[in-house]
Short mmCIF file of C-alpha atoms and ligand atoms in Angstrom, two decimals:
data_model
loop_
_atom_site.label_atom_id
_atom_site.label_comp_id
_atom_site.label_asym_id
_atom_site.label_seq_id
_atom_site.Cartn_x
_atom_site.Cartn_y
_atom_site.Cartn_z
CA UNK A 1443 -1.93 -9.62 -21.34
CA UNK A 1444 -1.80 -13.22 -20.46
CA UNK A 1445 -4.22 -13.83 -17.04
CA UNK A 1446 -3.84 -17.11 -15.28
CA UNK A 1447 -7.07 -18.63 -13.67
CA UNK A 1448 -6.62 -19.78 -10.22
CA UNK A 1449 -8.42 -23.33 -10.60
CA UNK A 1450 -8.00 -25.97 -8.00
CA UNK A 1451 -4.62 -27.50 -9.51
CA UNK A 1452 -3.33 -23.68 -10.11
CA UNK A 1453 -3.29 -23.63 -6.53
CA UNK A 1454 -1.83 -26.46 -5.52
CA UNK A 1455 0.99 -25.59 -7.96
CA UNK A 1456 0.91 -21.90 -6.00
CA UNK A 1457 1.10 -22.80 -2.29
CA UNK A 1458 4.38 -23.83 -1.27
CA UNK A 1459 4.49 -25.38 2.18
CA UNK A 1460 6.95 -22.55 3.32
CA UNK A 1461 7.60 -19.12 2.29
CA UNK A 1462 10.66 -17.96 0.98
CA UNK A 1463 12.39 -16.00 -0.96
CA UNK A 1464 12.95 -18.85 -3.56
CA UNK A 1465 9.33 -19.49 -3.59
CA UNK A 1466 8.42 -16.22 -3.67
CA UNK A 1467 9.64 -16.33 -7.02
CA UNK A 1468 8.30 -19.16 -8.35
CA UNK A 1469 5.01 -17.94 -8.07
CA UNK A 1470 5.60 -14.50 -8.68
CA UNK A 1471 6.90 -15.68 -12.13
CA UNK A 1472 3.71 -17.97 -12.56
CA UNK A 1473 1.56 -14.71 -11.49
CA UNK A 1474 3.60 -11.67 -13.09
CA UNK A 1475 1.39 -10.97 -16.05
CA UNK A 1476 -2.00 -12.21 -14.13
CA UNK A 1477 -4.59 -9.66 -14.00
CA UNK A 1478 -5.14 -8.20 -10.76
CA UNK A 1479 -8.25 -9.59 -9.86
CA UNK A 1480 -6.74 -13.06 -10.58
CA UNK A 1481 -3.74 -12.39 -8.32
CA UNK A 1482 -6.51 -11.49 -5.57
CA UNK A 1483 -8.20 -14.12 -6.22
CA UNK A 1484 -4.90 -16.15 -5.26
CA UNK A 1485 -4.19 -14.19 -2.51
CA UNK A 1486 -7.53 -14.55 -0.77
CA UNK A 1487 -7.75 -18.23 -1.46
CA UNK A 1488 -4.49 -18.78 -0.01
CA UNK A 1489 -4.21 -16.47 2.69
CA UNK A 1490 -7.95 -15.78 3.61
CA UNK A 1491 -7.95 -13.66 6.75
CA UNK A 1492 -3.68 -14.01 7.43
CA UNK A 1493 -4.02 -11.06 4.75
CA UNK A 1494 -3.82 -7.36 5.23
CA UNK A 1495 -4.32 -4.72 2.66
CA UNK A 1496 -2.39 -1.61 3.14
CA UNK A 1497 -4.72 1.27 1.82
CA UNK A 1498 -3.24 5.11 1.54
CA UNK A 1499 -6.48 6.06 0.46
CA UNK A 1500 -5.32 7.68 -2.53
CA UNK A 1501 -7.80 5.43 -4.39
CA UNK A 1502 -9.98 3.11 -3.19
CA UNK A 1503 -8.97 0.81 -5.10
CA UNK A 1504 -7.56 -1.94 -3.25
CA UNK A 1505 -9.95 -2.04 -0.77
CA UNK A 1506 -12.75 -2.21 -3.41
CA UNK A 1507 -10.70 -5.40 -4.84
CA UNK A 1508 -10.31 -7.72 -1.88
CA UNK A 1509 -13.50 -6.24 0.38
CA UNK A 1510 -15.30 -7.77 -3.19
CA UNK A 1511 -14.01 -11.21 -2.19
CA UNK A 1512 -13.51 -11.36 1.17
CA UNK A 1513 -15.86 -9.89 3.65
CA UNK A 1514 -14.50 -7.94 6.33
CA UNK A 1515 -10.50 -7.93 5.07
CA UNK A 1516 -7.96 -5.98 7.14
CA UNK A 1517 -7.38 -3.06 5.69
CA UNK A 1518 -3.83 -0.83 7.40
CA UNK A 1519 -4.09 2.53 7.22
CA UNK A 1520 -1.21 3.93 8.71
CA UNK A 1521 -2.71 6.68 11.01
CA UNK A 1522 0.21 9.67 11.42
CA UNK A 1523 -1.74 12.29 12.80
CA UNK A 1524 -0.58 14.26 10.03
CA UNK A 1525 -2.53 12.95 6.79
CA UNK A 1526 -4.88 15.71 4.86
CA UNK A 1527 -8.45 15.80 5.85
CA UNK A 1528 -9.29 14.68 2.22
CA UNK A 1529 -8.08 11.20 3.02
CA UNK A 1530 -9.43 10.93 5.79
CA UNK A 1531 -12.80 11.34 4.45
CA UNK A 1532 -11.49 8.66 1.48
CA UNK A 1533 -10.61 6.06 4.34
CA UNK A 1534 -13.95 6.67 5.90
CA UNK A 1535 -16.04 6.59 2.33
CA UNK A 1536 -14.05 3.15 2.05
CA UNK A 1537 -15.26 1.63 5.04
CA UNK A 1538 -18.85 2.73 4.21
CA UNK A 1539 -18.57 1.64 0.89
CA UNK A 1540 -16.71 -2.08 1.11
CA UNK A 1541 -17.49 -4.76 3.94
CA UNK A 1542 -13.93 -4.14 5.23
CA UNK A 1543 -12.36 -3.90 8.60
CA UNK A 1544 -10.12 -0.49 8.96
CA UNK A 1545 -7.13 -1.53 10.93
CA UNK A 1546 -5.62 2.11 12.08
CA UNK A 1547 -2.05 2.11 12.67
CA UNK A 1548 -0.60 4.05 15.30
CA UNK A 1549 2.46 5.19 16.34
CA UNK A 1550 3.50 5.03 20.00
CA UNK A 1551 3.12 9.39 19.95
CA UNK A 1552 0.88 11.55 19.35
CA UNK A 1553 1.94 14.68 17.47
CA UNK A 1554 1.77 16.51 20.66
CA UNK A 1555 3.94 14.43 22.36
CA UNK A 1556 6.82 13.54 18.97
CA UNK A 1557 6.15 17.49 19.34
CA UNK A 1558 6.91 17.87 23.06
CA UNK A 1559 10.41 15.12 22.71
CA UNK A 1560 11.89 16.03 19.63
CA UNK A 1561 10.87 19.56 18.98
CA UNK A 1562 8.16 20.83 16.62
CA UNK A 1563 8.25 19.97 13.25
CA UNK A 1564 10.43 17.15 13.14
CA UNK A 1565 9.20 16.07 9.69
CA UNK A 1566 10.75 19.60 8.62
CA UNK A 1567 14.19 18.94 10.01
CA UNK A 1568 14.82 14.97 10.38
CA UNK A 1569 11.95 13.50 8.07
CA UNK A 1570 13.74 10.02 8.22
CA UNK A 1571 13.04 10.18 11.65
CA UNK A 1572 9.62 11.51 11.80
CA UNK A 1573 8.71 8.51 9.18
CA UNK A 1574 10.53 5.97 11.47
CA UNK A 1575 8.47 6.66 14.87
CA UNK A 1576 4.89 7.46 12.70
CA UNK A 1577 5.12 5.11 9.76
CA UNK A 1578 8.04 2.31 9.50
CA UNK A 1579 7.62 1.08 12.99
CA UNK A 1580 3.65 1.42 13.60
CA UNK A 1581 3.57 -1.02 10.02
CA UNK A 1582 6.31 -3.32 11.45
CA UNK A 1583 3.86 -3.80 14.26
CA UNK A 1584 0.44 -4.40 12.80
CA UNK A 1585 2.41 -6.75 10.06
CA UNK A 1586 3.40 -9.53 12.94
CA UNK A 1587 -0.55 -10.17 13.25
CA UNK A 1588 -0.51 -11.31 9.32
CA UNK A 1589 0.86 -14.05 6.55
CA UNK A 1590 1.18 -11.42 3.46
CA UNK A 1591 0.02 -7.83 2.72
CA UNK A 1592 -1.03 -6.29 0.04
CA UNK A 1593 -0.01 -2.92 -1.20
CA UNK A 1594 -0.67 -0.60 -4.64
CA UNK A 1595 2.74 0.20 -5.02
CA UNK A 1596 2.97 0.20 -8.77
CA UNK A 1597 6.27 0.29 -11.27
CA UNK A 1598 5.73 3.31 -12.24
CA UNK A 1599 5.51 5.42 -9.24
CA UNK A 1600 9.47 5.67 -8.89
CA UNK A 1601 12.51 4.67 -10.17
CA UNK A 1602 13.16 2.64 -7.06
CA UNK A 1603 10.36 0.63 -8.33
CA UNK A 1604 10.74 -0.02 -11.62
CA UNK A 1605 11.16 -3.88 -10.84
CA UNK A 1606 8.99 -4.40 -8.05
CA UNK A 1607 7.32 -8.14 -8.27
CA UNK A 1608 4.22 -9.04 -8.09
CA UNK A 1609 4.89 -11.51 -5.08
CA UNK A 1610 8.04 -11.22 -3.04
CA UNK A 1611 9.49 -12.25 0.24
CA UNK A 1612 9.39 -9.58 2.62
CA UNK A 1613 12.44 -9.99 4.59
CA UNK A 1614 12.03 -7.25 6.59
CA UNK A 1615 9.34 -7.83 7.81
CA UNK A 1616 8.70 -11.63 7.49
CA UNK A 1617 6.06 -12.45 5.57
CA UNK A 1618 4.92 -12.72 1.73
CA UNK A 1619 4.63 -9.15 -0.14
CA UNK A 1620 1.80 -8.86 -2.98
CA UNK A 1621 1.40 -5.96 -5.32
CA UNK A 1622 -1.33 -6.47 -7.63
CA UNK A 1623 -1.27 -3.52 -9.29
CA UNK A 1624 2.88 -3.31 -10.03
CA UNK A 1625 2.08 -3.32 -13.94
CA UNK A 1626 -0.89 -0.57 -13.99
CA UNK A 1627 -0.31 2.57 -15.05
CA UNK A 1628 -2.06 5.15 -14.88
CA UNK A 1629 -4.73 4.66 -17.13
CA UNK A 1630 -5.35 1.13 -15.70
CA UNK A 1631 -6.30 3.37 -12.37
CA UNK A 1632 -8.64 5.64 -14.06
CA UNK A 1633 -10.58 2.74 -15.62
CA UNK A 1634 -11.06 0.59 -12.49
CA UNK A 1635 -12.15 3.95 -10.66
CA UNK A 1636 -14.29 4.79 -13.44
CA UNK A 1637 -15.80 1.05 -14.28
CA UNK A 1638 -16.85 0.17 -10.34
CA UNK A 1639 -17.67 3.84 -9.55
CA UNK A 1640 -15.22 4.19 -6.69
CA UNK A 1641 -15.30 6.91 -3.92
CA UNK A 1642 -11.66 8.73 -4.88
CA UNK A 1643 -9.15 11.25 -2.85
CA UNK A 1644 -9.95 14.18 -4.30
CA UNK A 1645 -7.04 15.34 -4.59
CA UNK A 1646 -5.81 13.48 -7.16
CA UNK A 1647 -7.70 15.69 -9.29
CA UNK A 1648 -6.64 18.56 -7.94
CA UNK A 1649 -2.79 18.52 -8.59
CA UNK A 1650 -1.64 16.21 -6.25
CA UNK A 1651 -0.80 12.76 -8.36
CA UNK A 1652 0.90 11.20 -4.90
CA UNK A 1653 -0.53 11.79 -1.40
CA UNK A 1654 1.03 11.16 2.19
CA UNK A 1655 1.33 13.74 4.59
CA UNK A 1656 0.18 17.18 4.15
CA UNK A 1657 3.33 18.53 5.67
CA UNK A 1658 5.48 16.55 2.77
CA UNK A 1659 2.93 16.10 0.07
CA UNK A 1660 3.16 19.18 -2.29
CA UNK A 1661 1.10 20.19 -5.67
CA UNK A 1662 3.06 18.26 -8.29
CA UNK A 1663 2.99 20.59 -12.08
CA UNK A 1664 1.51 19.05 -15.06
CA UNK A 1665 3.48 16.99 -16.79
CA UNK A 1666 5.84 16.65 -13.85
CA UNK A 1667 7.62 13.43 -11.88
CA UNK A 1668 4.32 12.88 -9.44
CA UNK A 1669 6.68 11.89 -6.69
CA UNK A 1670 8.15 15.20 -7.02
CA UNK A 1671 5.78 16.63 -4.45
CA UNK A 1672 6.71 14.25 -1.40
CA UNK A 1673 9.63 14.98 0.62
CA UNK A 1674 10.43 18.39 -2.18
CA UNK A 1675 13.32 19.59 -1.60
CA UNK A 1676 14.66 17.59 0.90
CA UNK A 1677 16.58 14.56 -1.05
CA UNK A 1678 13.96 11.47 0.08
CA UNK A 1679 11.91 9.56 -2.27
CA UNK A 1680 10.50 7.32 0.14
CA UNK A 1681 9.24 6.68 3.18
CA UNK A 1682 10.72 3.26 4.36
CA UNK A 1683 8.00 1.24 3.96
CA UNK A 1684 8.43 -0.45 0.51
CA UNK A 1685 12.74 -0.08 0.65
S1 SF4 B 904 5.63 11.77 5.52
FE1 SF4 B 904 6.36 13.59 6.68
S2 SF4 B 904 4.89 13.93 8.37
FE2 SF4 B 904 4.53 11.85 7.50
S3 SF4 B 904 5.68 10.51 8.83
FE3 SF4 B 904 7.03 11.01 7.09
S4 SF4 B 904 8.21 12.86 7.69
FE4 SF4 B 904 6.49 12.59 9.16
#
C-alpha cells in the first residue's frame, strides 16, 4: 500500500482555500491509498480542533487514533437513549483511556417523551422516523459547531458503501467528510485493536459484528452479511447518517 507523508509542501498541496466538492476530490485522490494514521495526521494538521470524530463505540478505534495526536479531540457519540449498556461502558472506557472530549448528542426527546407523542415503540413501527428525531437531526446539529468529521465507516460494511472516499464533501451537512478507515477490512481492525491494546465493545465478540441500538441490532450468524442484524426484517440498511 502506497502511504503519503504529510511534510510541509504535502500540505500546502492539501489545503485548498475553500472546500468543495471538486476539491474534495483532489485530495481524496492524493490521500486514497494513505495509511490511516497518515490521513489523521492530515486531518489534524489541517483542521486541528474544527474536527469532530464520530465514535459508535463499536471499537475504540478512532478515538485511540486522533486522541494520540490531538489532545482533547471532539469525539460525537450520538446519545439515543436506546444504545446497549455494553457501549456505553466502551464510550466511557474511551474517555478514560484517550485525552478526548465526549461530545454526547442528544435528541430534542427523551424516550419517555418520543414515547408519550408518537406511541411506544416507534423504532418498531416507523424506524425512519425514530432515526430522524434520535440520530439524523441530533448529528446535523452538533456538525454546525465543526470544519470536517471523521467517521469509521469502512467499504466493506455495505453495499451502499462500496465506494465511499476517503475525503468527500459533505453536502448535507456542509462541511468536509473523512473516513480513514474506508479500505480496512476486517483484519486491519483486529490488528490495530490487538497492536495498541484497545478497550473493545464486547460484543463484537459475542455475535454481534455491527452495533447500534439494542432494539434494531440483532445477533448476526457466522458467516453471515454483519449488517444483517440492524433494522432485520424491516427493509433499512441504514440509518441516515452516512446516505
Ligand atoms: S436504530 Fe432503532 S432505536 Fe435507534 S434511532 Fe434508529 S430506529 Fe430508533
Amino acid at each position: 500500500m502506497t502511504t503519503i507523508l504529510p511534510g510541509a509542501a504535502m500540505l500546502t498541496l492539501l489545503n485548498p482555500k475553500e472546500w468543495n466538492a471538486e476539491t474534495c476530490a483532489e485530495v481524496n485522490a492524493r490521500l486514497e491509498h494513505a495509511s490511516a494514521g497518515h490521513i489523521a495526521d492530515w486531518a489534524v494538521a489541517t483542521f486541528g480542533q474544527d474536527l469532530v470524530v464520530a465514535g459508535s463505540m463499536q471499537d475504540t478505534i478512532l478515538p485511540h487514533l486522533f486522541g494520540t495526536r490531538l489532545e482533547g479531540v471532539d469525539v460525537l457519540f450520538l446519545e439515543t437513549g436506546y444504545h446497549f449498556a455494553e457501549t456505553l461502558a466502551t464510550r466511557d472506557a474511551a474517555a478514560a483511556a484517550f485525552p478526548i472530549t465526549i461530545v454526547n448528542a442528544e435528541p430534542e426527546l427523551s424516550v419517555a417523551e418520543q414515547d408519550a407523542q408518537y406511541g411506544k415503540d416507534l423504532f418498531a413501527r416507523d424506524p425512519n422516523l425514530c432515526c430522524q428525531m434520535r440520530k439524523v437531526e441530533p448529528l446535523k446539529r452538533a456538525l454546525g459547531n465543526y470544519r470536517a468529521w471523521v467517521t469509521g465507516a469502512r467499504r466493506v460494511d455495505a453495499i451502499t458503501r462500496s465506494e465511499m472516499p476517503v475525503v468527500s464533501w459533505d453536502a448535507k451537512h456542509g462541511l468536509v467528510k473523512i473516513n480513514p478507515l474506508a479500505l480496512w477490512d476486517d483484519q486491519s481492525v483486529e490488528d490495530y485493536q490487538a497492536t495498541h491494546d484497545l478497550p473493545r465493545n464486547p460484543l463484537t465478540s459475542q455475535g454481534y459484528p455491527s452495533i447500534g441500538c439494542a432494539p434494531c441490532t440483532q445477533k448476526v450468524a457466522p458467516g453471515a452479511d454483519p449488517r444483517s442484524g440492524r433494522w432485520a426484517g424491516q427493509g433499512k440498511t441504514e440509518c441516515g447518517i452516512h446516505v
